[in-house]
Each structure stands twice: as structure tokens, then as C-alpha cells.
mmCIF file with all atom_site columns, N, CA and C in Angstrom:
data_model
loop_
_atom_site.group_PDB
_atom_site.id
_atom_site.type_symbol
_atom_site.label_atom_id
_atom_site.label_alt_id
_atom_site.label_comp_id
_atom_site.label_asym_id
_atom_site.label_entity_id
_atom_site.label_seq_id
_atom_site.pdbx_PDB_ins_code
_atom_site.Cartn_x
_atom_site.Cartn_y
_atom_site.Cartn_z
_atom_site.occupancy
_atom_site.B_iso_or_equiv
_atom_site.pdbx_formal_charge
_atom_site.auth_seq_id
_atom_site.auth_comp_id
_atom_site.auth_asym_id
_atom_site.auth_atom_id
_atom_site.pdbx_PDB_model_num
ATOM 1   N N  . GLU A 1 1  ? 0.829   -1.195 0.000   1.00 73.00 ? 1  GLU A N  1
ATOM 2   C CA . GLU A 1 1  ? 0.000   0.000  0.000   1.00 73.00 ? 1  GLU A CA 1
ATOM 3   C C  . GLU A 1 1  ? 0.874   1.259  0.000   1.00 73.00 ? 1  GLU A C  1
ATOM 4   N N  . TYR A 1 2  ? 1.907   1.289  0.841   1.00 72.00 ? 2  TYR A N  1
ATOM 5   C CA . TYR A 1 2  ? 2.790   2.450  0.958   1.00 72.00 ? 2  TYR A CA 1
ATOM 6   C C  . TYR A 1 2  ? 3.517   2.733  -0.349  1.00 72.00 ? 2  TYR A C  1
ATOM 7   N N  . PHE A 1 3  ? 3.827   1.692  -1.117  1.00 77.00 ? 3  PHE A N  1
ATOM 8   C CA . PHE A 1 3  ? 4.607   1.848  -2.342  1.00 77.00 ? 3  PHE A CA 1
ATOM 9   C C  . PHE A 1 3  ? 3.757   1.873  -3.608  1.00 77.00 ? 3  PHE A C  1
ATOM 10  N N  . LYS A 1 4  ? 2.447   1.980  -3.480  1.00 83.00 ? 4  LYS A N  1
ATOM 11  C CA . LYS A 1 4  ? 1.589   2.100  -4.652  1.00 83.00 ? 4  LYS A CA 1
ATOM 12  C C  . LYS A 1 4  ? 2.019   3.348  -5.419  1.00 83.00 ? 4  LYS A C  1
ATOM 13  N N  . PRO A 1 5  ? 2.108   3.273  -6.743  1.00 80.00 ? 5  PRO A N  1
ATOM 14  C CA . PRO A 1 5  ? 2.574   4.422  -7.532  1.00 80.00 ? 5  PRO A CA 1
ATOM 15  C C  . PRO A 1 5  ? 1.839   5.730  -7.235  1.00 80.00 ? 5  PRO A C  1
ATOM 16  N N  . GLU A 1 6  ? 0.532   5.675  -7.057  1.00 82.00 ? 6  GLU A N  1
ATOM 17  C CA . GLU A 1 6  ? -0.227  6.897  -6.787  1.00 82.00 ? 6  GLU A CA 1
ATOM 18  C C  . GLU A 1 6  ? 0.154   7.505  -5.441  1.00 82.00 ? 6  GLU A C  1
ATOM 19  N N  . ARG A 1 7  ? 0.397   6.669  -4.442  1.00 85.00 ? 7  ARG A N  1
ATOM 20  C CA . ARG A 1 7  ? 0.794   7.172  -3.116  1.00 85.00 ? 7  ARG A CA 1
ATOM 21  C C  . ARG A 1 7  ? 2.208   7.737  -3.144  1.00 85.00 ? 7  ARG A C  1
ATOM 22  N N  . VAL A 1 8  ? 3.116   7.077  -3.864  1.00 86.00 ? 8  VAL A N  1
ATOM 23  C CA . VAL A 1 8  ? 4.487   7.583  -4.003  1.00 86.00 ? 8  VAL A CA 1
ATOM 24  C C  . VAL A 1 8  ? 4.455   8.944  -4.689  1.00 86.00 ? 8  VAL A C  1
ATOM 25  N N  . TYR A 1 9  ? 3.674   9.056  -5.755  1.00 84.00 ? 9  TYR A N  1
ATOM 26  C CA . TYR A 1 9  ? 3.525   10.303 -6.506  1.00 84.00 ? 9  TYR A CA 1
ATOM 27  C C  . TYR A 1 9  ? 3.053   11.428 -5.584  1.00 84.00 ? 9  TYR A C  1
ATOM 28  N N  . LYS A 1 10 ? 1.982   11.189 -4.838  1.00 86.00 ? 10 LYS A N  1
ATOM 29  C CA . LYS A 1 10 ? 1.433   12.211 -3.945  1.00 86.00 ? 10 LYS A CA 1
ATOM 30  C C  . LYS A 1 10 ? 2.416   12.584 -2.842  1.00 86.00 ? 10 LYS A C  1
ATOM 31  N N  . ARG A 1 11 ? 3.115   11.602 -2.301  1.00 88.00 ? 11 ARG A N  1
ATOM 32  C CA . ARG A 1 11 ? 4.091   11.846 -1.239  1.00 88.00 ? 11 ARG A CA 1
ATOM 33  C C  . ARG A 1 11 ? 5.238   12.712 -1.754  1.00 88.00 ? 11 ARG A C  1
ATOM 34  N N  . ARG A 1 12 ? 5.725   12.414 -2.943  1.00 89.00 ? 12 ARG A N  1
ATOM 35  C CA . ARG A 1 12 ? 6.830   13.199 -3.508  1.00 89.00 ? 12 ARG A CA 1
ATOM 36  C C  . ARG A 1 12 ? 6.404   14.641 -3.766  1.00 89.00 ? 12 ARG A C  1
ATOM 37  N N  . ILE A 1 13 ? 5.208   14.829 -4.310  1.00 89.00 ? 13 ILE A N  1
ATOM 38  C CA . ILE A 1 13 ? 4.708   16.181 -4.569  1.00 89.00 ? 13 ILE A CA 1
ATOM 39  C C  . ILE A 1 13 ? 4.609   16.956 -3.254  1.00 89.00 ? 13 ILE A C  1
ATOM 40  N N  . ALA A 1 14 ? 4.071   16.341 -2.218  1.00 87.00 ? 14 ALA A N  1
ATOM 41  C CA . ALA A 1 14 ? 3.913   16.995 -0.915  1.00 87.00 ? 14 ALA A CA 1
ATOM 42  C C  . ALA A 1 14 ? 5.254   17.362 -0.287  1.00 87.00 ? 14 ALA A C  1
ATOM 43  N N  . GLN A 1 15 ? 6.307   16.629 -0.629  1.00 92.00 ? 15 GLN A N  1
ATOM 44  C CA . GLN A 1 15 ? 7.639   16.860 -0.069  1.00 92.00 ? 15 GLN A CA 1
ATOM 45  C C  . GLN A 1 15 ? 8.509   17.722 -0.978  1.00 92.00 ? 15 GLN A C  1
ATOM 46  N N  . ASN A 1 16 ? 7.905   18.382 -1.975  1.00 92.00 ? 16 ASN A N  1
ATOM 47  C CA . ASN A 1 16 ? 8.644   19.195 -2.951  1.00 92.00 ? 16 ASN A CA 1
ATOM 48  C C  . ASN A 1 16 ? 9.745   18.392 -3.626  1.00 92.00 ? 16 ASN A C  1
ATOM 49  N N  . LYS A 1 17 ? 9.359   17.206 -4.089  1.00 94.00 ? 17 LYS A N  1
ATOM 50  C CA . LYS A 1 17 ? 10.274  16.351 -4.839  1.00 94.00 ? 17 LYS A CA 1
ATOM 51  C C  . LYS A 1 17 ? 9.666   16.065 -6.199  1.00 94.00 ? 17 LYS A C  1
ATOM 52  N N  . CYS A 1 18 ? 10.514  15.768 -7.155  1.00 94.00 ? 18 CYS A N  1
ATOM 53  C CA . CYS A 1 18 ? 10.045  15.402 -8.488  1.00 94.00 ? 18 CYS A CA 1
ATOM 54  C C  . CYS A 1 18 ? 9.187   14.147 -8.381  1.00 94.00 ? 18 CYS A C  1
ATOM 55  N N  . TYR A 1 19 ? 8.015   14.183 -9.005  1.00 91.00 ? 19 TYR A N  1
ATOM 56  C CA . TYR A 1 19 ? 7.113   13.027 -8.966  1.00 91.00 ? 19 TYR A CA 1
ATOM 57  C C  . TYR A 1 19 ? 7.706   11.824 -9.677  1.00 91.00 ? 19 TYR A C  1
ATOM 58  N N  . ASN A 1 20 ? 8.635   12.058 -10.597 1.00 92.00 ? 20 ASN A N  1
ATOM 59  C CA . ASN A 1 20 ? 9.199   10.986 -11.411 1.00 92.00 ? 20 ASN A CA 1
ATOM 60  C C  . ASN A 1 20 ? 10.400  10.305 -10.755 1.00 92.00 ? 20 ASN A C  1
ATOM 61  N N  . CYS A 1 21 ? 11.340  11.119 -10.245 1.00 94.00 ? 21 CYS A N  1
ATOM 62  C CA . CYS A 1 21 ? 12.587  10.536 -9.737  1.00 94.00 ? 21 CYS A CA 1
ATOM 63  C C  . CYS A 1 21 ? 12.846  10.793 -8.254  1.00 94.00 ? 21 CYS A C  1
ATOM 64  N N  . GLY A 1 22 ? 12.074  11.695 -7.623  1.00 93.00 ? 22 GLY A N  1
ATOM 65  C CA . GLY A 1 22 ? 12.259  11.972 -6.204  1.00 93.00 ? 22 GLY A CA 1
ATOM 66  C C  . GLY A 1 22 ? 13.305  13.028 -5.890  1.00 93.00 ? 22 GLY A C  1
ATOM 67  N N  . PHE A 1 23 ? 13.876  13.663 -6.906  1.00 96.00 ? 23 PHE A N  1
ATOM 68  C CA . PHE A 1 23 ? 14.887  14.698 -6.704  1.00 96.00 ? 23 PHE A CA 1
ATOM 69  C C  . PHE A 1 23 ? 14.227  15.949 -6.107  1.00 96.00 ? 23 PHE A C  1
ATOM 70  N N  . PRO A 1 24 ? 14.868  16.628 -5.136  1.00 97.00 ? 24 PRO A N  1
ATOM 71  C CA . PRO A 1 24 ? 14.291  17.852 -4.564  1.00 97.00 ? 24 PRO A CA 1
ATOM 72  C C  . PRO A 1 24 ? 14.133  18.937 -5.635  1.00 97.00 ? 24 PRO A C  1
ATOM 73  N N  . VAL A 1 25 ? 12.960  19.563 -5.672  1.00 96.00 ? 25 VAL A N  1
ATOM 74  C CA . VAL A 1 25 ? 12.693  20.634 -6.639  1.00 96.00 ? 25 VAL A CA 1
ATOM 75  C C  . VAL A 1 25 ? 12.112  21.841 -5.914  1.00 96.00 ? 25 VAL A C  1
ATOM 76  N N  . LYS A 1 26 ? 12.254  23.009 -6.523  1.00 95.00 ? 26 LYS A N  1
ATOM 77  C CA . LYS A 1 26 ? 11.700  24.246 -5.969  1.00 95.00 ? 26 LYS A CA 1
ATOM 78  C C  . LYS A 1 26 ? 10.395  24.575 -6.687  1.00 95.00 ? 26 LYS A C  1
ATOM 79  N N  . ASP A 1 27 ? 9.571   25.391 -6.049  1.00 90.00 ? 27 ASP A N  1
ATOM 80  C CA . ASP A 1 27 ? 8.261   25.735 -6.603  1.00 90.00 ? 27 ASP A CA 1
ATOM 81  C C  . ASP A 1 27 ? 8.333   26.390 -7.977  1.00 90.00 ? 27 ASP A C  1
ATOM 82  N N  . ASP A 1 28 ? 9.408   27.117 -8.257  1.00 91.00 ? 28 ASP A N  1
ATOM 83  C CA . ASP A 1 28 ? 9.479   27.827 -9.533  1.00 91.00 ? 28 ASP A CA 1
ATOM 84  C C  . ASP A 1 28 ? 10.113  27.012 -10.665 1.00 91.00 ? 28 ASP A C  1
ATOM 85  N N  . TYR A 1 29 ? 10.518  25.775 -10.395 1.00 94.00 ? 29 TYR A N  1
ATOM 86  C CA . TYR A 1 29 ? 11.098  24.933 -11.448 1.00 94.00 ? 29 TYR A CA 1
ATOM 87  C C  . TYR A 1 29 ? 10.014  24.524 -12.446 1.00 94.00 ? 29 TYR A C  1
ATOM 88  N N  . LEU A 1 30 ? 10.342  24.572 -13.727 1.00 95.00 ? 30 LEU A N  1
ATOM 89  C CA . LEU A 1 30 ? 9.427   24.108 -14.770 1.00 95.00 ? 30 LEU A CA 1
ATOM 90  C C  . LEU A 1 30 ? 9.683   22.651 -15.115 1.00 95.00 ? 30 LEU A C  1
ATOM 91  N N  . HIS A 1 31 ? 10.941  22.226 -14.948 1.00 97.00 ? 31 HIS A N  1
ATOM 92  C CA . HIS A 1 31 ? 11.346  20.842 -15.216 1.00 97.00 ? 31 HIS A CA 1
ATOM 93  C C  . HIS A 1 31 ? 12.278  20.383 -14.102 1.00 97.00 ? 31 HIS A C  1
ATOM 94  N N  . CYS A 1 32 ? 12.308  19.096 -13.863 1.00 97.00 ? 32 CYS A N  1
ATOM 95  C CA . CYS A 1 32 ? 13.218  18.532 -12.873 1.00 97.00 ? 32 CYS A CA 1
ATOM 96  C C  . CYS A 1 32 ? 14.644  18.637 -13.400 1.00 97.00 ? 32 CYS A C  1
ATOM 97  N N  . PRO A 1 33 ? 15.581  19.185 -12.605 1.00 98.00 ? 33 PRO A N  1
ATOM 98  C CA . PRO A 1 33 ? 16.960  19.290 -13.060 1.00 98.00 ? 33 PRO A CA 1
ATOM 99  C C  . PRO A 1 33 ? 17.685  17.948 -13.106 1.00 98.00 ? 33 PRO A C  1
ATOM 100 N N  . ASN A 1 34 ? 17.099  16.913 -12.525 1.00 98.00 ? 34 ASN A N  1
ATOM 101 C CA . ASN A 1 34 ? 17.734  15.600 -12.515 1.00 98.00 ? 34 ASN A CA 1
ATOM 102 C C  . ASN A 1 34 ? 17.276  14.722 -13.677 1.00 98.00 ? 34 ASN A C  1
ATOM 103 N N  . CYS A 1 35 ? 15.951  14.625 -13.891 1.00 97.00 ? 35 CYS A N  1
ATOM 104 C CA . CYS A 1 35 ? 15.443  13.709 -14.924 1.00 97.00 ? 35 CYS A CA 1
ATOM 105 C C  . CYS A 1 35 ? 14.750  14.419 -16.083 1.00 97.00 ? 35 CYS A C  1
ATOM 106 N N  . GLY A 1 36 ? 14.495  15.721 -15.952 1.00 97.00 ? 36 GLY A N  1
ATOM 107 C CA . GLY A 1 36 ? 13.866  16.480 -17.032 1.00 97.00 ? 36 GLY A CA 1
ATOM 108 C C  . GLY A 1 36 ? 12.347  16.409 -17.069 1.00 97.00 ? 36 GLY A C  1
ATOM 109 N N  . ALA A 1 37 ? 11.717  15.760 -16.088 1.00 96.00 ? 37 ALA A N  1
ATOM 110 C CA . ALA A 1 37 ? 10.253  15.645 -16.075 1.00 96.00 ? 37 ALA A CA 1
ATOM 111 C C  . ALA A 1 37 ? 9.614   17.032 -16.018 1.00 96.00 ? 37 ALA A C  1
ATOM 112 N N  . GLU A 1 38 ? 8.528   17.205 -16.755 1.00 95.00 ? 38 GLU A N  1
ATOM 113 C CA . GLU A 1 38 ? 7.800   18.467 -16.756 1.00 95.00 ? 38 GLU A CA 1
ATOM 114 C C  . GLU A 1 38 ? 7.051   18.618 -15.433 1.00 95.00 ? 38 GLU A C  1
ATOM 115 N N  . LEU A 1 39 ? 7.263   19.749 -14.753 1.00 94.00 ? 39 LEU A N  1
ATOM 116 C CA . LEU A 1 39 ? 6.641   19.984 -13.456 1.00 94.00 ? 39 LEU A CA 1
ATOM 117 C C  . LEU A 1 39 ? 5.487   20.978 -13.536 1.00 94.00 ? 39 LEU A C  1
ATOM 118 N N  . LYS A 1 40 ? 5.489   21.828 -14.561 1.00 94.00 ? 40 LYS A N  1
ATOM 119 C CA . LYS A 1 40 ? 4.431   22.825 -14.740 1.00 94.00 ? 40 LYS A CA 1
ATOM 120 C C  . LYS A 1 40 ? 3.957   22.780 -16.185 1.00 94.00 ? 40 LYS A C  1
ATOM 121 N N  . GLU A 1 41 ? 2.700   23.181 -16.371 1.00 93.00 ? 41 GLU A N  1
ATOM 122 C CA . GLU A 1 41 ? 2.139   23.261 -17.715 1.00 93.00 ? 41 GLU A CA 1
ATOM 123 C C  . GLU A 1 41 ? 1.306   24.526 -17.812 1.00 93.00 ? 41 GLU A C  1
ATOM 124 N N  . LYS A 1 42 ? 1.083   24.970 -19.036 1.00 93.00 ? 42 LYS A N  1
ATOM 125 C CA . LYS A 1 42 ? 0.294   26.167 -19.265 1.00 93.00 ? 42 LYS A CA 1
ATOM 126 C C  . LYS A 1 42 ? -1.185  25.804 -19.281 1.00 93.00 ? 42 LYS A C  1
ATOM 127 N N  . CYS A 1 43 ? -1.980  26.539 -18.522 1.00 94.00 ? 43 CYS A N  1
ATOM 128 C CA . CYS A 1 43 ? -3.432  26.333 -18.517 1.00 94.00 ? 43 CYS A CA 1
ATOM 129 C C  . CYS A 1 43 ? -3.974  26.704 -19.890 1.00 94.00 ? 43 CYS A C  1
ATOM 130 N N  . LYS A 1 44 ? -4.778  25.825 -20.463 1.00 93.00 ? 44 LYS A N  1
ATOM 131 C CA . LYS A 1 44 ? -5.328  26.073 -21.798 1.00 93.00 ? 44 LYS A CA 1
ATOM 132 C C  . LYS A 1 44 ? -6.400  27.156 -21.784 1.00 93.00 ? 44 LYS A C  1
ATOM 133 N N  . ASN A 1 45 ? -6.921  27.487 -20.612 1.00 95.00 ? 45 ASN A N  1
ATOM 134 C CA . ASN A 1 45 ? -7.953  28.517 -20.522 1.00 95.00 ? 45 ASN A CA 1
ATOM 135 C C  . ASN A 1 45 ? -7.356  29.908 -20.307 1.00 95.00 ? 45 ASN A C  1
ATOM 136 N N  . CYS A 1 46 ? -6.496  30.065 -19.287 1.00 96.00 ? 46 CYS A N  1
ATOM 137 C CA . CYS A 1 46 ? -5.991  31.399 -18.946 1.00 96.00 ? 46 CYS A CA 1
ATOM 138 C C  . CYS A 1 46 ? -4.519  31.614 -19.291 1.00 96.00 ? 46 CYS A C  1
ATOM 139 N N  . GLY A 1 47 ? -3.786  30.534 -19.584 1.00 95.00 ? 47 GLY A N  1
ATOM 140 C CA . GLY A 1 47 ? -2.383  30.662 -19.969 1.00 95.00 ? 47 GLY A CA 1
ATOM 141 C C  . GLY A 1 47 ? -1.397  30.698 -18.815 1.00 95.00 ? 47 GLY A C  1
ATOM 142 N N  . ALA A 1 48 ? -1.873  30.647 -17.584 1.00 95.00 ? 48 ALA A N  1
ATOM 143 C CA . ALA A 1 48 ? -0.973  30.671 -16.424 1.00 95.00 ? 48 ALA A CA 1
ATOM 144 C C  . ALA A 1 48 ? -0.248  29.331 -16.291 1.00 95.00 ? 48 ALA A C  1
ATOM 145 N N  . LEU A 1 49 ? 0.966   29.374 -15.752 1.00 94.00 ? 49 LEU A N  1
ATOM 146 C CA . LEU A 1 49 ? 1.700   28.141 -15.475 1.00 94.00 ? 49 LEU A CA 1
ATOM 147 C C  . LEU A 1 49 ? 1.198   27.559 -14.164 1.00 94.00 ? 49 LEU A C  1
ATOM 148 N N  . LYS A 1 50 ? 0.864   26.271 -14.182 1.00 93.00 ? 50 LYS A N  1
ATOM 149 C CA . LYS A 1 50 ? 0.348   25.600 -12.998 1.00 93.00 ? 50 LYS A CA 1
ATOM 150 C C  . LYS A 1 50 ? 1.032   24.259 -12.834 1.00 93.00 ? 50 LYS A C  1
ATOM 151 N N  . PRO A 1 51 ? 1.142   23.773 -11.600 1.00 91.00 ? 51 PRO A N  1
ATOM 152 C CA . PRO A 1 51 ? 1.709   22.439 -11.383 1.00 91.00 ? 51 PRO A CA 1
ATOM 153 C C  . PRO A 1 51 ? 0.897   21.386 -12.137 1.00 91.00 ? 51 PRO A C  1
ATOM 154 N N  . ILE A 1 52 ? 1.575   20.431 -12.756 1.00 89.00 ? 52 ILE A N  1
ATOM 155 C CA . ILE A 1 52 ? 0.879   19.464 -13.604 1.00 89.00 ? 52 ILE A CA 1
ATOM 156 C C  . ILE A 1 52 ? -0.018  18.512 -12.835 1.00 89.00 ? 52 ILE A C  1
ATOM 157 N N  . HIS A 1 53 ? 0.163   18.385 -11.529 1.00 87.00 ? 53 HIS A N  1
ATOM 158 C CA . HIS A 1 53 ? -0.637  17.423 -10.771 1.00 87.00 ? 53 HIS A CA 1
ATOM 159 C C  . HIS A 1 53 ? -2.001  17.952 -10.323 1.00 87.00 ? 53 HIS A C  1
ATOM 160 N N  . LEU A 1 54 ? -2.289  19.224 -10.542 1.00 89.00 ? 54 LEU A N  1
ATOM 161 C CA . LEU A 1 54 ? -3.562  19.787 -10.086 1.00 89.00 ? 54 LEU A CA 1
ATOM 162 C C  . LEU A 1 54 ? -4.690  19.491 -11.066 1.00 89.00 ? 54 LEU A C  1
ATOM 163 N N  . GLN A 1 55 ? -5.860  19.166 -10.542 1.00 91.00 ? 55 GLN A N  1
ATOM 164 C CA . GLN A 1 55 ? -7.029  18.886 -11.376 1.00 91.00 ? 55 GLN A CA 1
ATOM 165 C C  . GLN A 1 55 ? -7.679  20.164 -11.892 1.00 91.00 ? 55 GLN A C  1
ATOM 166 N N  . PHE A 1 56 ? -7.504  21.257 -11.152 1.00 95.00 ? 56 PHE A N  1
ATOM 167 C CA . PHE A 1 56 ? -8.081  22.536 -11.542 1.00 95.00 ? 56 PHE A CA 1
ATOM 168 C C  . PHE A 1 56 ? -6.982  23.589 -11.561 1.00 95.00 ? 56 PHE A C  1
ATOM 169 N N  . CYS A 1 57 ? -7.096  24.547 -12.473 1.00 95.00 ? 57 CYS A N  1
ATOM 170 C CA . CYS A 1 57 ? -6.149  25.664 -12.512 1.00 95.00 ? 57 CYS A CA 1
ATOM 171 C C  . CYS A 1 57 ? -6.395  26.530 -11.281 1.00 95.00 ? 57 CYS A C  1
ATOM 172 N N  . PRO A 1 58 ? -5.347  26.839 -10.494 1.00 94.00 ? 58 PRO A N  1
ATOM 173 C CA . PRO A 1 58 ? -5.543  27.655 -9.298  1.00 94.00 ? 58 PRO A CA 1
ATOM 174 C C  . PRO A 1 58 ? -5.784  29.128 -9.621  1.00 94.00 ? 58 PRO A C  1
ATOM 175 N N  . TYR A 1 59 ? -5.635  29.515 -10.885 1.00 95.00 ? 59 TYR A N  1
ATOM 176 C CA . TYR A 1 59 ? -5.791  30.914 -11.274 1.00 95.00 ? 59 TYR A CA 1
ATOM 177 C C  . TYR A 1 59 ? -7.161  31.216 -11.867 1.00 95.00 ? 59 TYR A C  1
ATOM 178 N N  . CYS A 1 60 ? -7.718  30.289 -12.657 1.00 96.00 ? 60 CYS A N  1
ATOM 179 C CA . CYS A 1 60 ? -9.027  30.540 -13.272 1.00 96.00 ? 60 CYS A CA 1
ATOM 180 C C  . CYS A 1 60 ? -10.081 29.513 -12.868 1.00 96.00 ? 60 CYS A C  1
ATOM 181 N N  . GLY A 1 61 ? -9.678  28.411 -12.236 1.00 96.00 ? 61 GLY A N  1
ATOM 182 C CA . GLY A 1 61 ? -10.621 27.423 -11.734 1.00 96.00 ? 61 GLY A CA 1
ATOM 183 C C  . GLY A 1 61 ? -11.123 26.405 -12.732 1.00 96.00 ? 61 GLY A C  1
ATOM 184 N N  . VAL A 1 62 ? -10.618 26.440 -13.959 1.00 96.00 ? 62 VAL A N  1
ATOM 185 C CA . VAL A 1 62 ? -11.076 25.502 -14.983 1.00 96.00 ? 62 VAL A CA 1
ATOM 186 C C  . VAL A 1 62 ? -10.444 24.132 -14.765 1.00 96.00 ? 62 VAL A C  1
ATOM 187 N N  . ARG A 1 63 ? -11.262 23.077 -14.921 1.00 95.00 ? 63 ARG A N  1
ATOM 188 C CA . ARG A 1 63 ? -10.765 21.699 -14.793 1.00 95.00 ? 63 ARG A CA 1
ATOM 189 C C  . ARG A 1 63 ? -9.802  21.405 -15.944 1.00 95.00 ? 63 ARG A C  1
ATOM 190 N N  . VAL A 1 64 ? -8.720  20.730 -15.607 1.00 87.00 ? 64 VAL A N  1
ATOM 191 C CA . VAL A 1 64 ? -7.724  20.343 -16.598 1.00 87.00 ? 64 VAL A CA 1
ATOM 192 C C  . VAL A 1 64 ? -8.271  19.173 -17.406 1.00 87.00 ? 64 VAL A C  1
ATOM 193 N N  . GLU A 1 65 ? -8.188  19.267 -18.711 1.00 77.00 ? 65 GLU A N  1
ATOM 194 C CA . GLU A 1 65 ? -8.664  18.192 -19.581 1.00 77.00 ? 65 GLU A CA 1
ATOM 195 C C  . GLU A 1 65 ? -7.894  16.911 -19.309 1.00 77.00 ? 65 GLU A C  1
ATOM 196 N N  . GLY A 1 66 ? -8.609  15.796 -19.291 1.00 66.00 ? 66 GLY A N  1
ATOM 197 C CA . GLY A 1 66 ? -7.973  14.497 -19.123 1.00 66.00 ? 66 GLY A CA 1
ATOM 198 C C  . GLY A 1 66 ? -7.753  14.078 -17.683 1.00 66.00 ? 66 GLY A C  1
ATOM 199 N N  . MET A 1 67 ? -8.020  14.964 -16.725 1.00 55.00 ? 67 MET A N  1
ATOM 200 C CA . MET A 1 67 ? -7.850  14.595 -15.317 1.00 55.00 ? 67 MET A CA 1
ATOM 201 C C  . MET A 1 67 ? -9.203  14.247 -14.730 1.00 55.00 ? 67 MET A C  1
ATOM 202 N N  . GLU A 1 68 ? -9.277  13.070 -14.114 1.00 53.00 ? 68 GLU A N  1
ATOM 203 C CA . GLU A 1 68 ? -10.518 12.630 -13.492 1.00 53.00 ? 68 GLU A CA 1
ATOM 204 C C  . GLU A 1 68 ? -10.574 13.140 -12.066 1.00 53.00 ? 68 GLU A C  1
ATOM 205 N N  . GLU A 1 69 ? -11.763 13.408 -11.608 1.00 49.00 ? 69 GLU A N  1
ATOM 206 C CA . GLU A 1 69 ? -11.933 13.799 -10.209 1.00 49.00 ? 69 GLU A CA 1
ATOM 207 C C  . GLU A 1 69 ? -11.808 12.555 -9.351  1.00 49.00 ? 69 GLU A C  1
ATOM 208 N N  . LYS A 1 70 ? -10.994 12.643 -8.307  1.00 46.00 ? 70 LYS A N  1
ATOM 209 C CA . LYS A 1 70 ? -10.785 11.508 -7.408  1.00 46.00 ? 70 LYS A CA 1
ATOM 210 C C  . LYS A 1 70 ? -11.513 11.783 -6.105  1.00 46.00 ? 70 LYS A C  1
ATOM 211 N N  . GLY A 1 71 ? -12.165 10.777 -5.585  1.00 40.00 ? 71 GLY A N  1
ATOM 212 C CA . GLY A 1 71 ? -12.903 11.026 -4.360  1.00 40.00 ? 71 GLY A CA 1
ATOM 213 C C  . GLY A 1 71 ? -13.082 9.857  -3.537  1.00 40.00 ? 71 GLY A C  1
#
């Protein structure tokens, strides 16, 4: 349970680590300096850069396409 990919992903994000490799990252990084994973993406509605793991844009509130609501 602890090592399920989804739990590892969430734990790394919460600890300011790259979701892909676990390397420490800062909030303003666009890509991981260790593995190159994309950490931010442009919102298709407002154009703001947002963390790729969010289901909704924190700037305009629009749901990100392709992300399912988890509950």
C-alpha cells in the first residue's frame, strides 16, 4: 500500500520532490533538473503556469482536460 505508484507520486509532490525521480525541486522549477520531467504546464484557458498534478487551474478554476476527479 505504501509503495503504490499513486501514493508515491502524492508523497513526492507533498515533499517538494520530483514526482518521477524523487529529486528535490523548488516551486518555480518548470522541469526537474535531474530527470527532465515536466513539473508545470500552461493552462489552456488562462495561460498561467500551474503544477501538472492539479485537477483545476488555481488561477481561473477551470478543470484540466484528461484529469478525473478523485474522491
